[in-house]
XYZ file of C-alpha atoms in Angstrom:
787
model
C 13.549 23.518 -25.299
C 15.497 22.051 -28.222
C 13.736 21.700 -31.525
C 12.272 18.414 -32.636
C 14.699 18.364 -35.570
C 17.650 18.713 -33.186
C 16.220 15.952 -30.993
C 15.870 13.799 -34.057
C 19.457 14.567 -35.053
C 20.725 13.541 -31.627
C 18.757 10.324 -31.814
C 19.845 9.703 -35.400
C 23.554 10.194 -34.642
C 23.287 7.949 -31.589
C 21.497 5.348 -33.637
C 24.157 5.425 -36.363
C 26.811 4.645 -33.758
C 24.782 1.761 -32.406
C 24.198 0.341 -35.887
C 27.892 0.629 -36.660
C 28.720 -1.234 -33.471
C 26.211 -3.909 -34.334
C 27.761 -4.414 -37.799
C 31.187 -4.775 -36.167
C 29.779 -7.263 -33.623
C 26.668 -8.994 -34.991
C 26.111 -10.779 -31.678
C 25.679 -7.522 -29.759
C 22.267 -6.812 -28.296
C 20.633 -3.463 -29.089
C 21.061 -1.031 -26.247
C 18.254 1.054 -24.692
C 18.820 3.968 -27.086
C 18.150 1.774 -30.106
C 14.992 0.313 -28.601
C 13.899 3.794 -27.589
C 14.414 5.160 -31.103
C 12.843 2.339 -33.033
C 9.999 1.274 -30.756
C 9.274 3.851 -28.074
C 9.557 7.203 -29.887
C 6.822 6.216 -32.385
C 4.538 5.341 -29.461
C 5.243 8.658 -27.762
C 4.737 10.607 -30.994
C 1.407 8.899 -31.541
C 0.035 9.107 -28.006
C 1.925 11.730 -25.988
C 3.584 14.434 -28.068
C 0.341 16.313 -28.780
C 0.521 17.449 -25.121
C 4.103 16.727 -24.065
C 6.257 17.127 -27.163
C 6.814 19.073 -30.363
C 6.832 22.322 -28.413
C 3.946 21.399 -26.083
C 4.550 20.914 -22.340
C 1.210 20.590 -20.589
C 1.604 20.526 -16.847
C 5.189 21.738 -17.403
C 6.070 18.237 -18.573
C 7.852 17.544 -21.853
C 9.134 14.262 -23.265
C 11.442 15.660 -25.960
C 13.029 18.591 -24.129
C 16.513 17.128 -23.717
C 20.033 17.699 -25.011
C 21.608 14.384 -24.116
C 19.829 11.153 -24.986
C 21.682 9.085 -22.428
C 20.742 11.495 -19.628
C 17.165 11.488 -20.892
C 16.971 7.708 -20.771
C 18.415 7.685 -17.253
C 16.002 10.310 -15.917
C 14.155 7.880 -13.656
C 12.042 10.608 -12.063
C 10.587 11.660 -15.411
C 9.962 8.124 -16.613
C 8.465 7.193 -13.268
C 5.766 9.836 -13.882
C 5.116 8.396 -17.337
C 5.060 4.841 -16.002
C 2.573 5.623 -13.237
C 0.180 7.585 -15.420
C 0.266 5.129 -18.320
C -0.141 2.144 -15.992
C -3.223 3.644 -14.325
C -4.529 4.836 -17.752
C -4.725 8.423 -16.542
C -2.593 9.300 -19.547
C -3.338 9.830 -22.348
C -6.477 11.697 -21.200
C -9.718 9.845 -21.787
C -10.834 12.343 -24.444
C -7.748 11.579 -26.570
C -6.979 8.579 -28.759
C -5.811 5.697 -26.600
C -2.908 3.318 -27.229
C -3.796 -0.308 -27.735
C -3.345 -2.697 -24.835
C -0.246 -4.108 -26.570
C 1.240 -0.618 -27.047
C 0.626 0.296 -23.439
C 2.161 -2.974 -22.277
C 5.225 -2.456 -24.497
C 5.848 1.057 -23.175
C 5.564 -0.064 -19.555
C 7.844 -3.049 -20.154
C 10.468 -0.810 -21.801
C 10.442 1.614 -18.860
C 10.727 -1.205 -16.349
C 13.535 -3.022 -18.149
C 15.563 -0.316 -19.912
C 15.068 2.658 -17.566
C 14.485 1.042 -14.169
C 16.834 -1.854 -15.101
C 14.481 -4.496 -13.718
C 14.814 -8.157 -14.571
C 11.389 -9.845 -14.649
C 13.053 -13.238 -14.325
C 15.036 -12.221 -11.243
C 12.997 -9.739 -9.208
C 14.858 -7.599 -6.689
C 13.702 -8.820 -3.232
C 14.730 -5.592 -1.520
C 15.866 -5.335 2.082
C 13.910 -5.105 5.316
C 15.104 -3.114 8.298
C 15.686 -5.060 11.505
C 12.542 -4.269 13.429
C 11.042 -4.790 16.818
C 7.728 -6.459 17.435
C 4.905 -3.950 17.373
C 2.585 -3.995 20.339
C 0.025 -6.241 18.629
C 2.692 -8.805 17.721
C 4.086 -8.646 21.256
C 0.631 -9.262 22.734
C -0.008 -12.202 20.398
C 3.427 -13.686 21.057
C 3.156 -13.734 24.847
C -0.312 -15.261 24.561
C 0.891 -18.014 22.226
C 4.012 -18.671 24.310
C 2.613 -18.363 27.823
C -1.176 -18.193 27.609
C -1.145 -14.678 29.091
C -3.732 -12.086 28.026
C -1.600 -8.960 28.271
C -3.217 -5.715 27.076
C -0.307 -3.885 25.465
C -2.499 -0.880 24.674
C -2.316 0.057 28.344
C 1.445 -0.467 28.582
C 3.157 0.535 25.320
C 2.661 3.689 23.237
C 0.932 3.386 19.872
C 3.255 2.283 17.080
C 4.045 4.590 14.180
C 2.908 3.584 10.702
C 4.830 3.462 7.452
C 3.186 2.943 4.064
C -0.086 2.492 5.943
C 0.967 -0.299 8.327
C 2.394 -0.437 11.839
C 4.713 -3.391 11.162
C 6.986 -1.364 8.890
C 10.602 -1.830 9.928
C 11.692 1.701 9.086
C 9.343 3.312 11.622
C 9.519 0.780 14.466
C 12.158 2.595 16.477
C 12.870 1.972 20.134
C 13.678 4.584 22.766
C 15.341 4.075 26.172
C 11.951 4.659 27.811
C 10.292 2.006 25.650
C 13.101 -0.430 26.448
C 12.428 0.149 30.149
C 8.777 -0.639 29.508
C 9.748 -3.893 27.784
C 11.888 -4.925 30.758
C 9.060 -4.159 33.193
C 6.532 -5.911 30.917
C 8.665 -9.073 30.874
C 8.418 -9.352 34.661
C 4.671 -8.646 34.596
C 3.989 -11.218 31.886
C 5.919 -13.946 33.697
C 4.177 -13.118 36.980
C 0.817 -13.540 35.229
C 1.896 -16.799 33.599
C 3.474 -18.248 36.722
C 1.983 -16.640 39.811
C 3.469 -17.625 43.135
C 2.379 -21.172 43.786
C 1.273 -21.696 40.173
C 2.086 -25.397 40.438
C -0.728 -25.677 42.976
C -3.066 -22.850 42.040
C -6.634 -22.541 43.255
C -8.938 -23.779 40.447
C -10.729 -21.102 38.415
C -13.544 -20.851 35.898
C -14.104 -17.912 33.513
C -17.672 -17.054 32.503
C -18.099 -14.817 29.451
C -20.369 -11.819 30.062
C -22.414 -12.758 26.987
C -23.468 -15.967 28.760
C -25.521 -13.955 31.264
C -29.070 -13.749 29.878
C -32.328 -12.083 30.821
C -35.514 -14.112 31.116
C -38.312 -13.586 28.597
C -38.287 -11.816 25.240
C -36.437 -9.994 23.919
C -33.414 -11.671 25.475
C -30.529 -9.416 26.492
C -27.079 -10.494 27.567
C -24.368 -8.998 29.704
C -22.562 -7.339 26.807
C -24.828 -4.258 26.790
C -27.055 -3.225 29.699
C -28.528 0.302 29.693
C -28.521 2.134 33.026
C -32.067 3.291 32.340
C -33.599 -0.191 32.567
C -34.073 -2.508 35.533
C -32.531 -5.820 34.510
C -31.876 -9.211 36.023
C -29.539 -11.658 34.299
C -28.266 -15.044 35.315
C -26.247 -18.035 34.184
C -25.809 -21.520 35.625
C -22.323 -22.822 36.337
C -21.094 -26.178 37.628
C -19.277 -25.976 40.965
C -17.128 -29.018 41.664
C -16.512 -28.710 45.413
C -18.047 -27.201 48.511
C -16.172 -24.235 49.929
C -15.517 -20.504 49.878
C -15.047 -18.945 46.435
C -13.751 -15.624 45.196
C -15.945 -14.114 42.483
C -14.495 -11.284 40.391
C -16.625 -9.349 37.902
C -14.730 -7.504 35.152
C -16.816 -4.821 33.477
C -16.699 -1.449 31.698
C -18.937 1.603 31.367
C -19.723 2.762 27.837
C -22.060 5.001 25.901
C -20.967 8.579 26.648
C -17.907 10.381 25.344
C -18.283 13.114 27.977
C -19.052 13.045 31.700
C -22.715 12.514 32.566
C -24.774 12.324 35.748
C -26.310 8.993 34.708
C -26.001 6.428 37.536
C -27.092 2.872 38.282
C -26.638 0.273 41.001
C -24.935 -3.044 40.273
C -25.423 -6.065 42.508
C -23.809 -9.459 41.911
C -24.753 -12.709 43.657
C -23.701 -16.339 43.444
C -25.543 -19.336 44.847
C -28.175 -16.989 46.260
C -25.585 -15.016 48.298
C -24.457 -11.466 47.592
C -20.964 -11.129 46.150
C -20.887 -7.337 46.138
C -22.654 -4.125 45.260
C -21.400 -0.900 43.711
C -22.734 2.417 42.401
C -21.967 2.896 38.703
C -21.298 6.188 36.939
C -19.277 7.629 34.071
C -15.900 5.872 33.972
C -13.438 5.628 31.078
C -11.357 2.696 32.356
C -11.078 -0.279 29.998
C -11.606 -2.780 32.827
C -13.230 -2.204 36.244
C -13.397 -4.947 38.867
C -15.894 -5.908 41.565
C -14.640 -8.713 43.831
C -16.262 -10.588 46.686
C -16.186 -13.894 48.559
C -19.119 -16.325 48.951
C -19.605 -19.924 50.174
C -20.871 -22.248 47.410
C -22.117 -25.830 47.322
C -21.054 -28.382 44.732
C -23.439 -28.713 41.782
C -25.256 -26.299 39.472
C -25.292 -22.788 40.937
C -26.873 -19.568 39.705
C -24.683 -16.520 39.139
C -26.803 -13.393 38.911
C -26.405 -9.747 37.923
C -28.930 -7.097 38.917
C -28.825 -3.601 37.433
C -31.081 -0.938 38.935
C -31.470 2.634 37.608
C -30.416 5.351 40.067
C -29.987 8.950 38.931
C -31.025 9.773 35.382
C -28.879 12.042 33.206
C -29.796 15.602 32.324
C -31.786 16.041 29.096
C -28.730 17.059 27.060
C -26.524 14.285 28.427
C -25.896 10.867 26.895
C -26.983 7.637 28.558
C -24.620 5.040 29.959
C -24.436 1.266 29.510
C -22.826 -1.551 31.458
C -20.727 -4.145 29.638
C -19.906 -7.287 31.625
C -16.715 -8.668 30.122
C -16.298 -11.785 32.237
C -16.807 -13.244 35.690
C -13.902 -15.173 37.226
C -14.832 -17.806 39.822
C -11.886 -19.133 41.852
C -12.004 -21.699 44.622
C -12.354 -23.395 46.957
C -10.018 -20.983 48.708
C -8.877 -23.144 51.581
C -6.269 -24.959 49.508
C -8.136 -28.242 49.590
C -8.145 -28.494 45.768
C -5.356 -27.433 43.423
C -4.681 -27.317 39.685
C -1.921 -26.206 37.398
C -2.203 -22.702 35.966
C -2.400 -22.446 32.164
C 1.022 -20.831 31.969
C 2.481 -23.543 34.174
C 1.112 -26.273 31.900
C 2.564 -24.551 28.822
C 6.043 -24.212 30.373
C 6.418 -27.187 32.716
C 5.356 -29.707 30.084
C 6.404 -32.704 32.203
C 4.849 -31.460 35.440
C 6.793 -30.630 38.632
C 10.582 -30.661 38.576
C 12.565 -33.695 39.796
C 13.961 -33.583 43.317
C 17.593 -34.333 42.433
C 19.888 -31.554 41.171
C 21.005 -33.296 37.930
C 17.370 -34.076 37.069
C 16.363 -30.459 37.689
C 19.141 -29.200 35.435
C 18.111 -31.554 32.634
C 14.503 -30.411 33.046
C 15.562 -26.756 33.025
C 17.484 -27.305 29.787
C 14.475 -28.996 28.202
C 12.162 -26.144 29.259
C 14.491 -23.434 28.017
C 15.143 -25.135 24.681
C 11.422 -25.613 24.097
C 10.347 -22.132 25.154
C 13.232 -20.048 23.890
C 13.501 -21.681 20.465
C 9.933 -20.489 19.822
C 10.442 -17.113 21.470
C 13.692 -16.454 19.541
C 12.390 -18.210 16.406
C 15.646 -20.187 16.115
C 17.336 -23.101 17.918
C 19.451 -22.013 20.869
C 23.205 -22.425 20.883
C 24.748 -24.197 23.864
C 26.384 -21.010 25.135
C 23.040 -19.238 25.457
C 21.489 -22.280 27.118
C 24.335 -22.385 29.620
C 23.813 -18.718 30.531
C 20.084 -19.250 31.040
C 20.652 -22.348 33.180
C 23.093 -20.322 35.286
C 20.301 -17.781 35.869
C 17.888 -20.557 36.874
C 20.366 -21.971 39.388
C 21.337 -18.603 40.845
C 17.768 -17.397 41.410
C 16.452 -20.780 42.582
C 19.279 -20.986 45.127
C 18.386 -17.797 46.916
C 16.584 -18.074 50.293
C 12.841 -18.398 49.886
C 13.025 -19.217 46.184
C 12.437 -22.464 44.329
C 12.960 -24.003 40.891
C 9.926 -22.164 39.482
C 11.390 -18.798 40.504
C 14.565 -19.603 38.587
C 12.627 -20.558 35.472
C 10.560 -17.376 35.768
C 13.656 -15.189 35.852
C 15.211 -16.972 32.871
C 12.011 -16.545 30.842
C 11.740 -12.878 31.832
C 15.334 -12.420 30.663
C 14.379 -13.921 27.298
C 11.311 -11.680 26.934
C 13.486 -8.606 27.464
C 16.147 -9.864 25.059
C 16.671 -8.234 21.638
C 16.475 -11.739 20.201
C 12.810 -11.833 21.212
C 11.933 -8.166 20.752
C 13.544 -7.785 17.326
C 13.046 -9.695 14.107
C 16.533 -10.203 12.713
C 17.287 -11.917 9.398
C 20.931 -12.785 8.761
C 22.448 -11.689 5.449
C 25.795 -13.155 4.383
C 27.033 -9.819 3.020
C 24.838 -7.226 4.749
C 26.527 -4.210 3.119
C 26.573 -5.570 -0.422
C 23.412 -4.587 -2.337
C 24.421 -6.872 -5.198
C 24.330 -9.942 -2.965
C 20.918 -11.632 -2.946
C 20.379 -14.708 -0.805
C 17.395 -16.875 0.136
C 16.222 -16.458 3.714
C 17.224 -19.288 5.982
C 14.254 -21.495 6.790
C 13.919 -20.214 10.348
C 13.603 -16.646 9.090
C 11.114 -17.869 6.500
C 9.097 -19.559 9.267
C 9.066 -16.302 11.223
C 7.963 -14.285 8.185
C 5.181 -16.774 7.544
C 3.932 -16.836 11.120
C 4.023 -13.070 11.608
C 2.249 -12.581 8.268
C -0.608 -15.034 8.834
C -0.760 -15.174 12.640
C 0.900 -11.945 13.795
C 2.968 -14.042 16.185
C 5.827 -16.490 16.647
C 6.071 -19.785 14.702
C 4.631 -22.922 16.215
C 6.438 -26.228 16.708
C 5.434 -27.590 13.290
C 6.936 -24.639 11.412
C 10.139 -24.803 13.450
C 10.392 -28.556 12.962
C 10.101 -28.178 9.188
C 12.700 -25.398 9.280
C 15.035 -27.584 11.352
C 14.820 -30.312 8.710
C 15.088 -27.813 5.794
C 11.672 -28.879 4.538
C 9.621 -25.714 5.058
C 10.297 -24.243 1.610
C 9.173 -27.447 -0.076
C 5.998 -27.551 2.019
C 4.844 -23.926 1.845
C 1.531 -24.567 0.103
C 0.186 -27.080 2.658
C 1.557 -24.961 5.491
C -0.261 -21.850 4.253
C -3.457 -23.877 4.021
C -2.948 -25.275 7.527
C -2.243 -21.856 8.991
C -5.259 -20.231 7.354
C -7.481 -22.918 8.909
C -6.058 -22.154 12.346
C -8.100 -19.693 14.488
C -4.975 -17.550 14.798
C -5.402 -16.525 11.152
C -8.255 -14.279 12.314
C -5.454 -11.930 13.344
C -4.482 -11.527 9.672
C -8.011 -10.427 8.857
C -8.268 -8.058 11.799
C -4.805 -6.517 11.442
C -4.716 -6.186 7.658
C -8.306 -5.021 7.185
C -8.012 -2.816 10.245
C -5.165 -0.883 8.627
C -5.677 -1.189 4.860
C -9.333 -0.145 5.141
C -8.867 1.726 8.455
C -11.580 -0.501 9.927
C -10.098 -0.306 13.407
C -10.369 3.508 13.308
C -14.161 3.409 13.144
C -14.283 2.703 16.876
C -12.629 6.007 17.803
C -13.109 8.388 14.857
C -14.748 11.616 16.087
C -18.299 11.971 14.761
C -21.115 14.284 15.819
C -24.169 12.087 15.410
C -26.268 14.943 16.770
C -25.279 17.250 13.899
C -25.274 14.616 11.172
C -28.695 13.214 12.099
C -30.178 16.590 12.993
C -31.101 15.635 16.558
C -31.799 18.110 19.351
C -29.639 16.442 22.008
C -26.790 13.974 22.288
C -29.150 11.553 24.011
C -31.507 11.506 21.025
C -28.528 11.093 18.733
C -27.156 8.144 20.715
C -30.529 6.432 20.545
C -30.573 6.825 16.766
C -26.897 5.936 16.409
C -26.377 3.208 19.002
C -22.734 3.300 20.182
C -22.521 -0.435 19.470
C -22.924 0.283 15.759
C -19.270 1.261 15.446
C -18.126 -2.232 16.400
C -20.923 -3.737 14.294
C -19.615 -1.884 11.242
C -16.074 -3.020 11.916
C -17.288 -6.593 12.261
C -19.214 -6.361 8.964
C -16.061 -5.345 7.107
C -13.954 -8.074 8.699
C -16.551 -10.760 7.989
C -16.780 -9.821 4.307
C -13.007 -10.053 3.856
C -12.870 -13.280 5.872
C -15.633 -14.896 3.822
C -14.017 -14.023 0.483
C -10.657 -15.295 1.723
C -11.845 -18.596 3.162
C -14.381 -19.405 0.449
C -11.800 -18.626 -2.262
C -14.060 -16.007 -3.772
C -12.857 -13.383 -6.297
C -11.262 -10.406 -4.565
C -13.367 -7.965 -6.600
C -16.377 -9.101 -4.563
C -14.939 -6.864 -1.859
C -16.286 -4.101 -4.110
C -19.168 -5.691 -6.003
C -20.714 -8.125 -3.493
C -24.500 -8.216 -3.527
C -24.486 -9.546 0.004
C -23.118 -8.596 3.377
C -22.985 -9.791 6.980
C -25.391 -7.950 9.262
C -27.063 -8.229 12.629
C -30.446 -6.763 13.454
C -29.075 -3.519 14.856
C -26.867 -2.696 11.871
C -29.458 -3.832 9.308
C -32.040 -1.547 10.897
C -29.627 1.388 10.810
C -28.937 0.694 7.123
C -32.654 0.364 6.340
C -32.482 -3.351 5.486
C -35.511 -5.339 6.657
C -35.807 -8.976 7.634
C -32.795 -9.363 9.933
C -33.859 -10.375 13.453
C -30.720 -11.742 15.116
C -28.115 -10.211 17.385
C -25.632 -12.532 15.677
C -24.213 -11.615 12.279
C -25.765 -13.486 9.363
C -25.160 -13.420 5.595
C -27.818 -11.174 4.037
C -28.812 -11.084 0.354
C -28.805 -7.439 -0.800
C -30.129 -7.984 -4.327
C -33.107 -5.780 -3.497
C -30.780 -3.132 -2.087
C -28.452 -2.247 -5.007
C -27.241 0.760 -3.042
C -25.696 -1.654 -0.536
C -23.041 -4.345 -0.788
C -19.269 -4.121 -0.892
C -16.760 -1.996 0.995
C -17.826 1.319 -0.522
C -21.269 1.126 1.066
C -20.220 -0.046 4.524
C -20.365 2.244 7.521
C -16.705 1.545 8.285
C -15.443 3.129 5.058
C -18.081 5.865 4.987
C -17.331 7.022 8.545
C -13.538 7.039 8.432
C -13.650 9.045 5.192
C -15.996 11.715 6.547
C -15.524 14.838 8.623
C -16.981 14.988 12.152
C -20.112 16.827 11.002
C -20.464 16.096 7.282
C -19.356 13.934 4.395
C -16.115 14.605 2.539
C -15.985 13.932 -1.180
C -12.250 14.613 -1.074
C -11.492 12.071 1.658
C -13.681 9.419 0.093
C -12.265 9.948 -3.377
C -8.688 9.989 -2.100
C -9.272 6.794 -0.101
C -10.545 4.936 -3.176
C -7.697 6.197 -5.353
C -5.057 5.334 -2.768
C -6.354 2.039 -1.362
C -8.400 0.509 -4.178
C -7.137 1.905 -7.494
C -3.534 2.725 -6.641
C -3.422 6.130 -8.312
C -3.418 8.761 -5.554
C -2.901 12.399 -6.547
C 0.167 14.303 -5.346
C 0.003 16.058 -1.948
C -2.010 19.307 -1.947
C -0.200 22.651 -2.068
C 0.039 24.611 1.209
C -2.588 27.012 2.517
C -5.555 25.391 0.801
C -8.754 27.144 2.002
C -11.445 25.147 3.784
C -14.177 23.760 1.582
C -16.796 25.628 3.618
C -15.266 28.897 2.463
C -16.569 28.210 -1.023
C -19.587 30.387 -1.681
C -22.258 30.060 -4.312
C -23.878 33.344 -5.430
C -27.387 33.531 -4.052
C -26.945 30.381 -1.917
C -26.278 30.319 1.786
C -26.366 26.556 2.200
C -24.606 24.988 -0.825
C -24.486 21.243 -1.392
C -21.256 19.260 -1.405
C -21.264 19.144 -5.215
C -21.732 22.914 -5.498
C -18.880 23.591 -3.090
C -16.594 21.181 -4.933
C -17.363 22.801 -8.292
C -16.256 26.168 -6.932
C -13.179 24.656 -5.306
C -12.122 23.056 -8.599
C -12.077 26.406 -10.351
C -8.870 27.275 -8.506
C -5.936 26.450 -10.843
C -3.897 24.826 -8.058
C -6.800 22.545 -7.140
C -8.194 21.524 -10.511
C -5.804 18.714 -11.441
C -6.040 16.667 -8.260
C -9.737 17.238 -7.688
C -10.529 16.025 -11.190
C -9.344 12.635 -9.941
C -10.910 12.599 -6.484
C -14.178 14.488 -6.729
C -16.138 12.284 -9.151
C -15.587 9.253 -6.921
C -16.349 11.093 -3.681
C -19.473 12.717 -5.099
C -20.585 9.344 -6.411
C -20.793 8.256 -2.768
C -22.669 11.350 -1.620
C -25.902 9.359 -1.226
C -24.424 8.120 2.064
C -24.256 10.480 5.003
C -21.246 10.684 7.306
C -22.549 7.776 9.427
C -23.243 5.491 6.472
C -27.014 5.874 6.107
C -28.439 6.090 2.602
C -30.166 9.326 1.634
C -31.545 10.901 -1.530
C -31.355 14.578 -0.538
C -28.740 16.927 0.864
C -29.782 20.299 2.285
C -33.174 20.058 0.626
C -31.851 19.218 -2.832
C -31.836 15.884 -4.632
C -28.369 14.348 -4.644
C -26.696 13.885 -8.009
C -24.352 10.895 -7.624
C -23.334 10.691 -11.278
C -19.814 11.290 -12.453
C -16.977 10.561 -14.829
C -13.664 9.077 -13.821
C -10.441 10.592 -15.072
C -9.957 7.389 -17.051
C -13.172 8.141 -18.970
C -15.792 5.805 -17.464
C -19.132 7.375 -16.592
C -21.564 6.251 -13.909
C -25.001 7.258 -12.680
C -24.852 6.103 -9.073
C -22.840 4.098 -6.564
C -23.985 0.762 -8.006
C -22.542 1.718 -11.391
C -19.366 3.053 -9.768
C -18.840 -0.299 -8.047
C -19.301 -2.107 -11.363
C -16.562 0.025 -12.942
C -14.039 -0.563 -10.164
C -14.778 -4.300 -9.977
C -15.053 -4.607 -13.772
C -13.139 -2.402 -16.167
C -10.735 -1.202 -13.459
C -10.390 -4.663 -11.940
C -6.715 -4.966 -12.842
C -5.982 -1.700 -11.006
C -7.739 -3.129 -7.956
C -5.788 -6.402 -8.174
C -2.533 -4.489 -8.437
C -3.326 -2.191 -5.514
C -4.494 -5.038 -3.300
C -1.302 -6.932 -4.171
C 0.820 -3.903 -3.211
C -0.994 -3.417 0.093
C -0.888 -7.079 1.126
C 2.769 -7.413 0.101
C 3.616 -4.320 2.152
C 1.884 -5.861 5.156
C 3.533 -9.244 4.621
C 7.167 -8.136 4.340
C 7.190 -5.076 6.600
C 8.470 -2.499 4.119
C 7.021 -0.207 1.498
C 6.648 -1.336 -2.094
C 9.318 0.267 -4.300
C 9.782 0.602 -8.055
C 11.862 -2.557 -8.195
C 8.893 -4.495 -6.790
C 6.838 -3.792 -9.915
C 7.971 -7.091 -11.468
C 6.700 -8.942 -8.396
C 3.426 -7.001 -8.442
C 2.998 -7.861 -12.126
C 3.444 -11.555 -11.297
C 0.957 -11.379 -8.414
C -1.612 -9.553 -10.539
C -1.236 -12.102 -13.346
C -1.651 -14.907 -10.828
C -4.901 -13.395 -9.581
C -6.217 -12.983 -13.112
C -5.325 -16.572 -13.944
C -7.101 -17.848 -10.816
C -10.310 -15.846 -11.021
C -9.156 -13.096 -8.669
C -8.738 -15.487 -5.750
C -7.651 -13.735 -2.579
C -6.319 -17.081 -1.357
C -4.075 -17.319 -4.435
C -2.744 -13.832 -3.766
C -1.615 -14.865 -0.295
C 0.013 -17.996 -1.696
C 1.685 -15.925 -4.408
C 3.116 -13.485 -1.884
C 4.542 -16.319 0.207
C 6.231 -17.750 -2.904
C 7.505 -14.353 -4.128
C 11.119 -13.169 -4.166
C 10.555 -10.302 -1.672
C 9.073 -12.775 0.819
C 11.657 -15.531 0.381
C 14.864 -13.612 -0.295
C 16.757 -10.512 0.752
C 19.704 -8.483 -0.436
C 22.285 -6.383 1.304
C 21.708 -2.753 2.174
C 22.599 0.037 -0.195
């Protein structure tokens, strides 16, 4: 290390040169070295050098150990560490004198402008990798284009994630095998949209399984029927014509993660006549079908489901449940009555094709322009249209084929095209990182629709783009799109990944061990398998309510209310909820509840299969809510259970963590994570509140690395939603921006994040304003060339 006097000499000599240059050219602007010497060094001497200067290098980090000032000021890696720790107020340590808010702001601004070379008036929009549709976007797109419910989870492999989201362009690769699956899927989707004879399809009615009800109280519906109970459910449905009908029941078996001997008998009838009967047992298929044919009379007819217990499971085995997803009634089958299929109506907008060849070609061109402009998210050029029309003619002209077959093949070709499968944004100079251009309005429409709807743009967005009026109408378009039911996909996809809400359905948990039950059956009765989806729904409803009611985003943490049904409220220990439907519930009398940190979703996905995890919970909060995650752990870290307390054979979580923190390699990171995780220790691994752990009273108090102390989870929530509110705004902005643009947030995005955070503060923390701010931001509206 060089001495402080030598460092001062280097700075002084550099400064003399700068001053001399300024005297020669009075209009010159002071360079970074001058600003550093005059403004930044005094701040560092006052706040940082007692640990990281003047011969001190805590954590092997020194701020004055340099020989060349220019190299020091260009050491982005070093200043990035300073920037992150000062921004999150981890440094200086809470037990040291703190810089004023103005001093902290000045230091951060200097790093951003003079070291990172960022221009707050012209934020770098970054670049986004050309990326394919992930399987959720593909599923949404084919539904919006063709009305087809196509379960991509059964067809495509799970997408990789980058920066926490599965729409990240850098990880959405495509293999030859996946391309083959896309080609096969295109044919399957079109066959579902336009089955043979779709122009004259047998009429059908879909009955939701929840519409089947039991008589008397309490009322049950077809969504959850235990094998152990004799049950009779029915629903009335209007039948328009006499005749033979096909009745198809789509159902699933749930309730047991392992094979069981539990069995029941299912019988389905319609109009008093038996449709079919089947023996039910353990089955992991997503959808199982029972199909039969019955004669029905016109008028109101009863459709009935009877479930009868058969063989009961062994004492250690879990019980099974029947879930009726829907019943499809199609007929009359003789061909006497016909109707257009949904897909047919969406594609053949003017009905059947004309008889004459010129009229058919004009109709084909109209269909392809309408469909493909939405599928490709841009107007079609004449050359592409000509190729598609050639396909229509060739296929339609083959023996046994008709006009519809030609259209089907052309659409299937489009669905397998890279122009549908990939989101491509044209850059004038793609290899010039200095060239920044606004997105064309069609690309902007696609970004907007995939952000808010997870799907292709609709006709209104494309029409505005065609007339170059989308950019000038973004605010009303965002409002319109958020009112559309398709915006529920934003809630489900973003919350499902940011808060890992969608993982709660499959995360491995041993309810038997956590609840101390003797058998899995007892455990499943205490922890109803439906609770996983209830918890997920609670989290989604809270986010949705705050978004649509323009509530402050910090209520995601501090809310004194939640959305519960009777089953979940009972599991949480909240009285007074008596509905199967979710209702807003005032939790003022339950200060331990309210907000994301007390919801089963968060508490389960941050636990181990048999116990809580203070580390996982603390890390989750730091990473997803406060934006200050610790560095990755060193290799070969011993398991927490290996920690031993002298004289104790069954230590509490807090006791084990205290021993773990004594290890030098573990102390730094755990000082950040453990206080938060232990502050949530009153909740077991399934999200139930408790006051004791292993016979000892739980101590949920703690002190954050930033200095705030708390006594329990209610106080911890107040800190995060209060004093640390700006950290939460910033982190939420980073996460939502990452989701919106499909790439990770980089250092150059800090100017954009600062603008978004300021916008939230100005507008009372409005989540709605954050979405609007992202849509108006440079990273959303512009792009630059690749490095």
